PDB file of N, CA, C, O and CB in Angstrom:
ATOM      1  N   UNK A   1      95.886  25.656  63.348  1.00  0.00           N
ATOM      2  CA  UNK A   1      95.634  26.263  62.066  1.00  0.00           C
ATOM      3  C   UNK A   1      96.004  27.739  62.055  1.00  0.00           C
ATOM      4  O   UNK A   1      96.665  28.299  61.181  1.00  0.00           O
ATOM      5  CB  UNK A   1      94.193  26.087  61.692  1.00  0.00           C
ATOM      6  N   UNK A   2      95.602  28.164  62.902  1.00  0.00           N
ATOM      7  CA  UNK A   2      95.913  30.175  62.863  1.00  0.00           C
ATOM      8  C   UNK A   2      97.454  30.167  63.093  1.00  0.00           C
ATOM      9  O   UNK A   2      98.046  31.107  62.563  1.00  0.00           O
ATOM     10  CB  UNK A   2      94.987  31.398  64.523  1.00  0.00           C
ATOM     11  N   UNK A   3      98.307  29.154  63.883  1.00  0.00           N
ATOM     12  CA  UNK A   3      99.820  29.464  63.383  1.00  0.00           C
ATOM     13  C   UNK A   3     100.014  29.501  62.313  1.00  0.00           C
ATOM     14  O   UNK A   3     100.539  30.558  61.963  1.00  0.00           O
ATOM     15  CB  UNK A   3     100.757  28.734  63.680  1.00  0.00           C
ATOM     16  N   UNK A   4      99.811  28.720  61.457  1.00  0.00           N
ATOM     17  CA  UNK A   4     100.275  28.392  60.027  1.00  0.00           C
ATOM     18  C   UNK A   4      99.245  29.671  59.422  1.00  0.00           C
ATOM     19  O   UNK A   4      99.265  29.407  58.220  1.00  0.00           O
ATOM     20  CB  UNK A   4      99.914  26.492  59.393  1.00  0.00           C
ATOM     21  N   UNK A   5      98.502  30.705  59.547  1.00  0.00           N
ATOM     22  CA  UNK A   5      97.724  31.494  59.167  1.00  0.00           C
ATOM     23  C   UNK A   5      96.848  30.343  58.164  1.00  0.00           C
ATOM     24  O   UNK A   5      97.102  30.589  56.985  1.00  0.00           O
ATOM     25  CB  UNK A   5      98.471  32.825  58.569  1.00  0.00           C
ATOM     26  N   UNK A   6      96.183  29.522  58.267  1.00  0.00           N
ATOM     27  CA  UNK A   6      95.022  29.266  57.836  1.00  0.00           C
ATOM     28  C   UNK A   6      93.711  29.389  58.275  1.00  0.00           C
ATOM     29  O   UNK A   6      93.228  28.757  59.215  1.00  0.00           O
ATOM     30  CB  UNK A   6      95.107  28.428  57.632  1.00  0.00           C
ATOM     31  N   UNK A   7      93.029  30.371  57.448  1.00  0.00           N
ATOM     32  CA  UNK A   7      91.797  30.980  58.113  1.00  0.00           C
ATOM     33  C   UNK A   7      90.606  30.114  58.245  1.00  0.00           C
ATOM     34  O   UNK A   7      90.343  29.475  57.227  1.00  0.00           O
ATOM     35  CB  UNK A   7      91.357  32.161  57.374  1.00  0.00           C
ATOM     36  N   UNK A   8      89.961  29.971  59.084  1.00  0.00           N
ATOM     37  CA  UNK A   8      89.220  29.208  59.712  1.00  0.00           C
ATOM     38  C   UNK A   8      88.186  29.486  60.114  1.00  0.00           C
ATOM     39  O   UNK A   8      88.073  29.532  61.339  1.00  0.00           O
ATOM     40  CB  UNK A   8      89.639  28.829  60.432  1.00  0.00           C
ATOM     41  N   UNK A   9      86.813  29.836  59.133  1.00  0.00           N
ATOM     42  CA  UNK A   9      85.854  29.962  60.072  1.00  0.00           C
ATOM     43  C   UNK A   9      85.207  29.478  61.372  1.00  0.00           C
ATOM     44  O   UNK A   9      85.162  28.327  61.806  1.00  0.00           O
ATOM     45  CB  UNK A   9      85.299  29.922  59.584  1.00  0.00           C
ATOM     46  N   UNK A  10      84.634  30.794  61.988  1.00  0.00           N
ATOM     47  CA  UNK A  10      84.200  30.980  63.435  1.00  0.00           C
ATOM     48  C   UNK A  10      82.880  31.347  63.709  1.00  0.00           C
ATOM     49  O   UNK A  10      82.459  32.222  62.952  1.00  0.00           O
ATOM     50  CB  UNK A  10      84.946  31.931  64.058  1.00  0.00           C
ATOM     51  N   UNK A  11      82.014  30.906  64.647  1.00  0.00           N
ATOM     52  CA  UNK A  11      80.850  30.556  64.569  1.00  0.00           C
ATOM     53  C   UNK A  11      80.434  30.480  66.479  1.00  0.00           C
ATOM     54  O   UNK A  11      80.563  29.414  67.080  1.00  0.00           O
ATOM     55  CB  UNK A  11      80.808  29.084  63.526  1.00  0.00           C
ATOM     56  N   UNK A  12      80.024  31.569  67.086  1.00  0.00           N
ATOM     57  CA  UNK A  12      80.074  31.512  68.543  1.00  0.00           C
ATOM     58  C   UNK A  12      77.911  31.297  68.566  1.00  0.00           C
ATOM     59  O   UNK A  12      77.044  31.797  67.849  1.00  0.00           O
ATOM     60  CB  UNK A  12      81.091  33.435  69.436  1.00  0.00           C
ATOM     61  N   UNK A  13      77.843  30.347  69.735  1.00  0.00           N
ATOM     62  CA  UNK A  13      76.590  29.967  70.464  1.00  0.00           C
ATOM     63  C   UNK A  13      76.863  30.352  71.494  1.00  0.00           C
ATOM     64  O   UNK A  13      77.642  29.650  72.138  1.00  0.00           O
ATOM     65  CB  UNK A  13      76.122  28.674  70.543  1.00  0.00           C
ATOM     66  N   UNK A  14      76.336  31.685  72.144  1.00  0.00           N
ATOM     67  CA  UNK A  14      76.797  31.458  73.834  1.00  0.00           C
ATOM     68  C   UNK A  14      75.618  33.064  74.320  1.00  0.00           C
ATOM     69  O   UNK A  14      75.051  33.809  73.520  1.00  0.00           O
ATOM     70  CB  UNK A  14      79.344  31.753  74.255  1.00  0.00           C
ATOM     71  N   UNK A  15      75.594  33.134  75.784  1.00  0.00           N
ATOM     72  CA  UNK A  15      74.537  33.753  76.098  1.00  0.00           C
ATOM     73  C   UNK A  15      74.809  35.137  76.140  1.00  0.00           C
ATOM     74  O   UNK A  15      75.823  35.599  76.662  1.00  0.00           O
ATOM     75  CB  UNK A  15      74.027  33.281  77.203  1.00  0.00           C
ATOM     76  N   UNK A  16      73.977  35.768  75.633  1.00  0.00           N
ATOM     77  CA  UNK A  16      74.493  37.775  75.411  1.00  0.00           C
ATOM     78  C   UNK A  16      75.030  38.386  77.020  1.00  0.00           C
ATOM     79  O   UNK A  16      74.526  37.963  78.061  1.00  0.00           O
ATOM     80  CB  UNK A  16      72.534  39.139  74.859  1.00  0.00           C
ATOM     81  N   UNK A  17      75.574  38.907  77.004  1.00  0.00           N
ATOM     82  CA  UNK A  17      76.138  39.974  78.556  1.00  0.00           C
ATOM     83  C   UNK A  17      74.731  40.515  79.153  1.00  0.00           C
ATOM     84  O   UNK A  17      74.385  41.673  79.383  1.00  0.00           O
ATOM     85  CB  UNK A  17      77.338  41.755  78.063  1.00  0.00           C
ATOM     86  N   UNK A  18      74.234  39.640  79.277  1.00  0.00           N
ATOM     87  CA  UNK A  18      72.984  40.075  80.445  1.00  0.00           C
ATOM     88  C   UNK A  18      72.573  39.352  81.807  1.00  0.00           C
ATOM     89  O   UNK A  18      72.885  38.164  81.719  1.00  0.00           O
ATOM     90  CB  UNK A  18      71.659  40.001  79.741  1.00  0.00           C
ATOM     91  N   UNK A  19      72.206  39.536  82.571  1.00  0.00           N
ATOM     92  CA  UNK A  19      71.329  38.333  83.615  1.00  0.00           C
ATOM     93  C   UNK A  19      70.132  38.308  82.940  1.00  0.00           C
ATOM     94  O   UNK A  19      69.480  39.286  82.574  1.00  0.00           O
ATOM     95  CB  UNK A  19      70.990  38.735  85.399  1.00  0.00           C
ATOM     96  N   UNK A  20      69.755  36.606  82.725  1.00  0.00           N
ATOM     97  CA  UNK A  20      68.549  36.324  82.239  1.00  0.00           C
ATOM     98  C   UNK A  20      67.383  36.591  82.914  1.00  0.00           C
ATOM     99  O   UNK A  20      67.665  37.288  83.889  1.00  0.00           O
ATOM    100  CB  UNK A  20      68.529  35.214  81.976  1.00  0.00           C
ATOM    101  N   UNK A  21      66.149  36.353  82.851  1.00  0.00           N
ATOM    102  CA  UNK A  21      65.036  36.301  83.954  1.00  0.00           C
ATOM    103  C   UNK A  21      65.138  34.850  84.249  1.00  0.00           C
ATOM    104  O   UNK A  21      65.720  33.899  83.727  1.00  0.00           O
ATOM    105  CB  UNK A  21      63.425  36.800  83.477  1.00  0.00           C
ATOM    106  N   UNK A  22      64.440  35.005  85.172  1.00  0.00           N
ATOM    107  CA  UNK A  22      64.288  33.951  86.104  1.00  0.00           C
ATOM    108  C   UNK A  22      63.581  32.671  85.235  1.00  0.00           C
ATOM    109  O   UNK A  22      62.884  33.080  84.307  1.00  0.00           O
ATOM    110  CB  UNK A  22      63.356  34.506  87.425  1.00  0.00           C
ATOM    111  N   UNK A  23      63.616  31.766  85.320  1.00  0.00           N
ATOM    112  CA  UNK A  23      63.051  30.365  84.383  1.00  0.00           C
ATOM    113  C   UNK A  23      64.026  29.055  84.339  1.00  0.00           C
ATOM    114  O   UNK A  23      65.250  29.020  84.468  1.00  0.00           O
ATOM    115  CB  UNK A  23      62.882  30.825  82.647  1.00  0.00           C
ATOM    116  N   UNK A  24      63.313  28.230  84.166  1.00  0.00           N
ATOM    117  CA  UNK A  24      64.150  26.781  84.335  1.00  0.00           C
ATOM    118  C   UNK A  24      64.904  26.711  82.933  1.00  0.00           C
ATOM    119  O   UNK A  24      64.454  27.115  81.861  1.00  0.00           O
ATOM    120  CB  UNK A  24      63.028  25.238  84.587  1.00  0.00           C
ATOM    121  N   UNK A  25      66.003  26.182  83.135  1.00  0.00           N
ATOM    122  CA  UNK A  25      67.229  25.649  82.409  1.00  0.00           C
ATOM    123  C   UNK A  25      66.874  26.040  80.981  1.00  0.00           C
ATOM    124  O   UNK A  25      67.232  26.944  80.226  1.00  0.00           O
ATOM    125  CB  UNK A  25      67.506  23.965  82.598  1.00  0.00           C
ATOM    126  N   UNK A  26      65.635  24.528  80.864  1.00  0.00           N
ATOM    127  CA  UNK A  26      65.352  24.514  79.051  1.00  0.00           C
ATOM    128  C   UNK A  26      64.647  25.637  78.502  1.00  0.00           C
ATOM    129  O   UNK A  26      64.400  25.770  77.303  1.00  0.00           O
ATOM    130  CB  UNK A  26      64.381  23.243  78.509  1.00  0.00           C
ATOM    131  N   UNK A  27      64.222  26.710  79.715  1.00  0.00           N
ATOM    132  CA  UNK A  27      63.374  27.792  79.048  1.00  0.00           C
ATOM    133  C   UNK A  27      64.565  28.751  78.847  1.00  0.00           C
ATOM    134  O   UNK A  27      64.499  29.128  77.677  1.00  0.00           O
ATOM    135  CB  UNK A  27      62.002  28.450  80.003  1.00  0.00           C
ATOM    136  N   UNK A  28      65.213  29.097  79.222  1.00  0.00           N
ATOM    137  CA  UNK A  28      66.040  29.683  79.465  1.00  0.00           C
ATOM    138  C   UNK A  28      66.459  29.799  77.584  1.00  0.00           C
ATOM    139  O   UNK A  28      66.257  30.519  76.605  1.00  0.00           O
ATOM    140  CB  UNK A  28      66.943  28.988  80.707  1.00  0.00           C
ATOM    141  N   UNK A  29      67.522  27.869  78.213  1.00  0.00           N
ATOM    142  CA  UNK A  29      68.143  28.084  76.677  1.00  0.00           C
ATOM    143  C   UNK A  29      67.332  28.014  75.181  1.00  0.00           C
ATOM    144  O   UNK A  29      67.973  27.928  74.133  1.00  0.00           O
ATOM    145  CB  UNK A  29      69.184  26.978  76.537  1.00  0.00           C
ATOM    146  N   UNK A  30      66.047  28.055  75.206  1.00  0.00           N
ATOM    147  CA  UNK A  30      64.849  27.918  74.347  1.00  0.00           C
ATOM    148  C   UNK A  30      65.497  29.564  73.748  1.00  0.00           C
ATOM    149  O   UNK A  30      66.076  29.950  72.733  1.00  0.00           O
ATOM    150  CB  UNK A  30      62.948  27.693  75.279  1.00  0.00           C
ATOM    151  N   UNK A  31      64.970  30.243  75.128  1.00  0.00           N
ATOM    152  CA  UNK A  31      65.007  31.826  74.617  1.00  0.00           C
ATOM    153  C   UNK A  31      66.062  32.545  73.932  1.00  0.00           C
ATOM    154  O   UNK A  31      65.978  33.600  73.303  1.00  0.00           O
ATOM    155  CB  UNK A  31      64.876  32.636  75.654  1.00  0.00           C
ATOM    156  N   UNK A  32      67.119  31.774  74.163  1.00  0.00           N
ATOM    157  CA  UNK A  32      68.314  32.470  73.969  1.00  0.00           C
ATOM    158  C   UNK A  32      69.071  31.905  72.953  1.00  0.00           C
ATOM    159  O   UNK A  32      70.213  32.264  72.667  1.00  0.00           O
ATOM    160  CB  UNK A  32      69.059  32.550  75.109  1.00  0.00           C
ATOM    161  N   UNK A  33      68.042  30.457  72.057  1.00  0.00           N
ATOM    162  CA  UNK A  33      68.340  29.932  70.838  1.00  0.00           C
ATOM    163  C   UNK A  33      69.819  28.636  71.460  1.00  0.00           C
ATOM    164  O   UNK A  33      70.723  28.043  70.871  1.00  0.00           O
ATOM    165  CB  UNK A  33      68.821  31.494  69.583  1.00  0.00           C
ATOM    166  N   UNK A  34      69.373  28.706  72.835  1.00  0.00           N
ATOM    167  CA  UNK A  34      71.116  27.814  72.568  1.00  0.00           C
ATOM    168  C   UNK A  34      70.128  25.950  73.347  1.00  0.00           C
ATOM    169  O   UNK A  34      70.711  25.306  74.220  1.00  0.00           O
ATOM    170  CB  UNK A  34      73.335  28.952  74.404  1.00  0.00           C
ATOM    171  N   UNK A  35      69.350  25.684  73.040  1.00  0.00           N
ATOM    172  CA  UNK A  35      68.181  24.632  73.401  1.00  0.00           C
ATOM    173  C   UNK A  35      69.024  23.965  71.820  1.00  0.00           C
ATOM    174  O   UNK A  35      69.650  24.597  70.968  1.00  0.00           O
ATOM    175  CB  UNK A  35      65.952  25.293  73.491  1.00  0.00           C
ATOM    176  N   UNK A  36      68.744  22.611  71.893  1.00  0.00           N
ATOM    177  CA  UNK A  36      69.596  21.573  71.267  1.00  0.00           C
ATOM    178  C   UNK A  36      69.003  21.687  69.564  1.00  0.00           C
ATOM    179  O   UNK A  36      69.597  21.460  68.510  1.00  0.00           O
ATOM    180  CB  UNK A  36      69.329  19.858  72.134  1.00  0.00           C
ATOM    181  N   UNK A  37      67.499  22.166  69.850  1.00  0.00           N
ATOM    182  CA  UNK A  37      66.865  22.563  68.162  1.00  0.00           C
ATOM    183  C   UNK A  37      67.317  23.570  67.707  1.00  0.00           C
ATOM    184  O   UNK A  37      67.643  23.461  66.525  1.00  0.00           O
ATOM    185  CB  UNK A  37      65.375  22.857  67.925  1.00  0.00           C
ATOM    186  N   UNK A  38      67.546  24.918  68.337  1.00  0.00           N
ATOM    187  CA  UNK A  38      67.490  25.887  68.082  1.00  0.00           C
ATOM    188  C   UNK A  38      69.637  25.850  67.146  1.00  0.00           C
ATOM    189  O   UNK A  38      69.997  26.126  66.001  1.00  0.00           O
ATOM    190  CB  UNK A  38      66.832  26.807  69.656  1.00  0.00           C
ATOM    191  N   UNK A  39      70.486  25.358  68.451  1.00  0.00           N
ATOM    192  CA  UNK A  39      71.552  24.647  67.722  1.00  0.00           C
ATOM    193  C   UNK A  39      71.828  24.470  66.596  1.00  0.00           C
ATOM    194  O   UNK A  39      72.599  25.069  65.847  1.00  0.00           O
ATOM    195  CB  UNK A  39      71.618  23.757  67.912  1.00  0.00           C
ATOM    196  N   UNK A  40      70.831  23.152  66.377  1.00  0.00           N
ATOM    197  CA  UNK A  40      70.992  22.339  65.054  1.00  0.00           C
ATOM    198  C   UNK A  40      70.507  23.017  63.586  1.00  0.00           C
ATOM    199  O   UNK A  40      70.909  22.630  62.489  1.00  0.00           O
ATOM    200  CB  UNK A  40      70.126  21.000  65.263  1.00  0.00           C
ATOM    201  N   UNK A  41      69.497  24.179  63.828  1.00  0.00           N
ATOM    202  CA  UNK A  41      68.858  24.673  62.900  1.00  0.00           C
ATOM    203  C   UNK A  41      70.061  26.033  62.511  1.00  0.00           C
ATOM    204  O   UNK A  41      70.193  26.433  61.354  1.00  0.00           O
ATOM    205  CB  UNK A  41      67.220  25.013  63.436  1.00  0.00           C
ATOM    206  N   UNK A  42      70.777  26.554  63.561  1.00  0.00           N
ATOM    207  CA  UNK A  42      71.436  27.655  63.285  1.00  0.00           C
ATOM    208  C   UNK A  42      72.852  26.832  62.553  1.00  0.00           C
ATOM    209  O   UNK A  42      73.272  27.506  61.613  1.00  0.00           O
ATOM    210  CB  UNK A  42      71.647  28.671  64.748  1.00  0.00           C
ATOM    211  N   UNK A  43      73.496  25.806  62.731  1.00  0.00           N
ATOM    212  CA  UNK A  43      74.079  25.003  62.770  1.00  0.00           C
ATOM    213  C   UNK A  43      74.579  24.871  60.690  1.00  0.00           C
ATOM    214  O   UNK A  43      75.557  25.102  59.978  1.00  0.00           O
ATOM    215  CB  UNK A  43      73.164  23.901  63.726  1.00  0.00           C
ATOM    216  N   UNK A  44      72.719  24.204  60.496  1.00  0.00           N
ATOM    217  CA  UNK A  44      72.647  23.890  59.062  1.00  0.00           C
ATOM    218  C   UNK A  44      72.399  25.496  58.276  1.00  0.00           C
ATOM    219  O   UNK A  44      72.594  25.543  57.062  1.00  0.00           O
ATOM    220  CB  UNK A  44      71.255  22.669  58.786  1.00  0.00           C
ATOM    221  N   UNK A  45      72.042  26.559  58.889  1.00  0.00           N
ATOM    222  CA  UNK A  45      72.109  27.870  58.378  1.00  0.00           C
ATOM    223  C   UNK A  45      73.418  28.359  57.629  1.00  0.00           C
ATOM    224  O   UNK A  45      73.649  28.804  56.504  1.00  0.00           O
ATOM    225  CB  UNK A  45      71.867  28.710  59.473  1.00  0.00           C
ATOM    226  N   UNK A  46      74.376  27.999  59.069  1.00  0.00           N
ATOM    227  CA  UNK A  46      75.922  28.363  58.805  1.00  0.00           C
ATOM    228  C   UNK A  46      76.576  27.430  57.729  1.00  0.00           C
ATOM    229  O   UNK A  46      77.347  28.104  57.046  1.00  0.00           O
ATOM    230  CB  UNK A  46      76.820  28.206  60.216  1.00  0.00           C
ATOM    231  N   UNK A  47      76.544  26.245  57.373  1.00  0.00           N
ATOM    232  CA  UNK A  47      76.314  25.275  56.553  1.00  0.00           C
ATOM    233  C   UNK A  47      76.381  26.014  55.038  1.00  0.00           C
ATOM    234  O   UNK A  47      77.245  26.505  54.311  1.00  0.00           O
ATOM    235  CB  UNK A  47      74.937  24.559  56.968  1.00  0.00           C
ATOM    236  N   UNK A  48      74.966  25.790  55.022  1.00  0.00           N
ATOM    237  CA  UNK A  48      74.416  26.487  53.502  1.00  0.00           C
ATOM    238  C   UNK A  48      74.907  27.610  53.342  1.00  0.00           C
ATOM    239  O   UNK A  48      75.321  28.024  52.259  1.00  0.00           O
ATOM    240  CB  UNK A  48      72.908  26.762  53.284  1.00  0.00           C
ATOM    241  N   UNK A  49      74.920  28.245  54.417  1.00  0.00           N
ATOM    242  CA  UNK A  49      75.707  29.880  53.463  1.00  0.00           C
ATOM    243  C   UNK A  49      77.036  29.572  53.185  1.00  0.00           C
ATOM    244  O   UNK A  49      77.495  30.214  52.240  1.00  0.00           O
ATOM    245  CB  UNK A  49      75.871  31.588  54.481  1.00  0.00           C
ATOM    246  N   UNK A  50      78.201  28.362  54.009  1.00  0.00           N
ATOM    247  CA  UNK A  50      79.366  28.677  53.574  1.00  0.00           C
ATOM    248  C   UNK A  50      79.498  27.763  52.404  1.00  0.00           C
ATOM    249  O   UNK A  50      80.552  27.363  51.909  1.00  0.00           O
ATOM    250  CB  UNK A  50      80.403  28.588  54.605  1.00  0.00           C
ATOM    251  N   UNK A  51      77.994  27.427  51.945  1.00  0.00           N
ATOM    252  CA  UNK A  51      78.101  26.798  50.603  1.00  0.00           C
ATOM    253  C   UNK A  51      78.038  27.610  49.074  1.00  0.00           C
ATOM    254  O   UNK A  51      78.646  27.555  48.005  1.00  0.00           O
ATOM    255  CB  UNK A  51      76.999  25.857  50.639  1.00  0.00           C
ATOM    256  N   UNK A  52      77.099  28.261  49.573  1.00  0.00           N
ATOM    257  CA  UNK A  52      76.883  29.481  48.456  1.00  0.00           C
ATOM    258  C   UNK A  52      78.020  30.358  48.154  1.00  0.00           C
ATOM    259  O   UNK A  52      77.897  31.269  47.335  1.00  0.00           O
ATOM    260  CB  UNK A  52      75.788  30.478  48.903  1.00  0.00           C
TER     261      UNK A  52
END
């Protein structure tokens, strides 16, 4: 798509430039919103606004 210049919204999930603290996996990604709820809810956010 970006050859042909068709613009394409973009939408990044991923963990900020830090070392986390110490904690197991799912706490981890709980905190940092990237846990499979936290996903789905930011997910339908991006959704609705590119509806409005």
């Amino acid at each position: 798509l970006s050859a042909t210049e068709v613009d394409t919204p973009l939408r990044q999930l991923a963990f900020p430039d830090i070392f986390p603290m110490h904690a197991s996996r799912s706490e981890i990604l709980c905190d940092y919103g990237l846990d499979p709820a936290s996903g789905a809810r930011q997910l339908r956010e991006w959704a609705s606004a590119m509806r409005d």
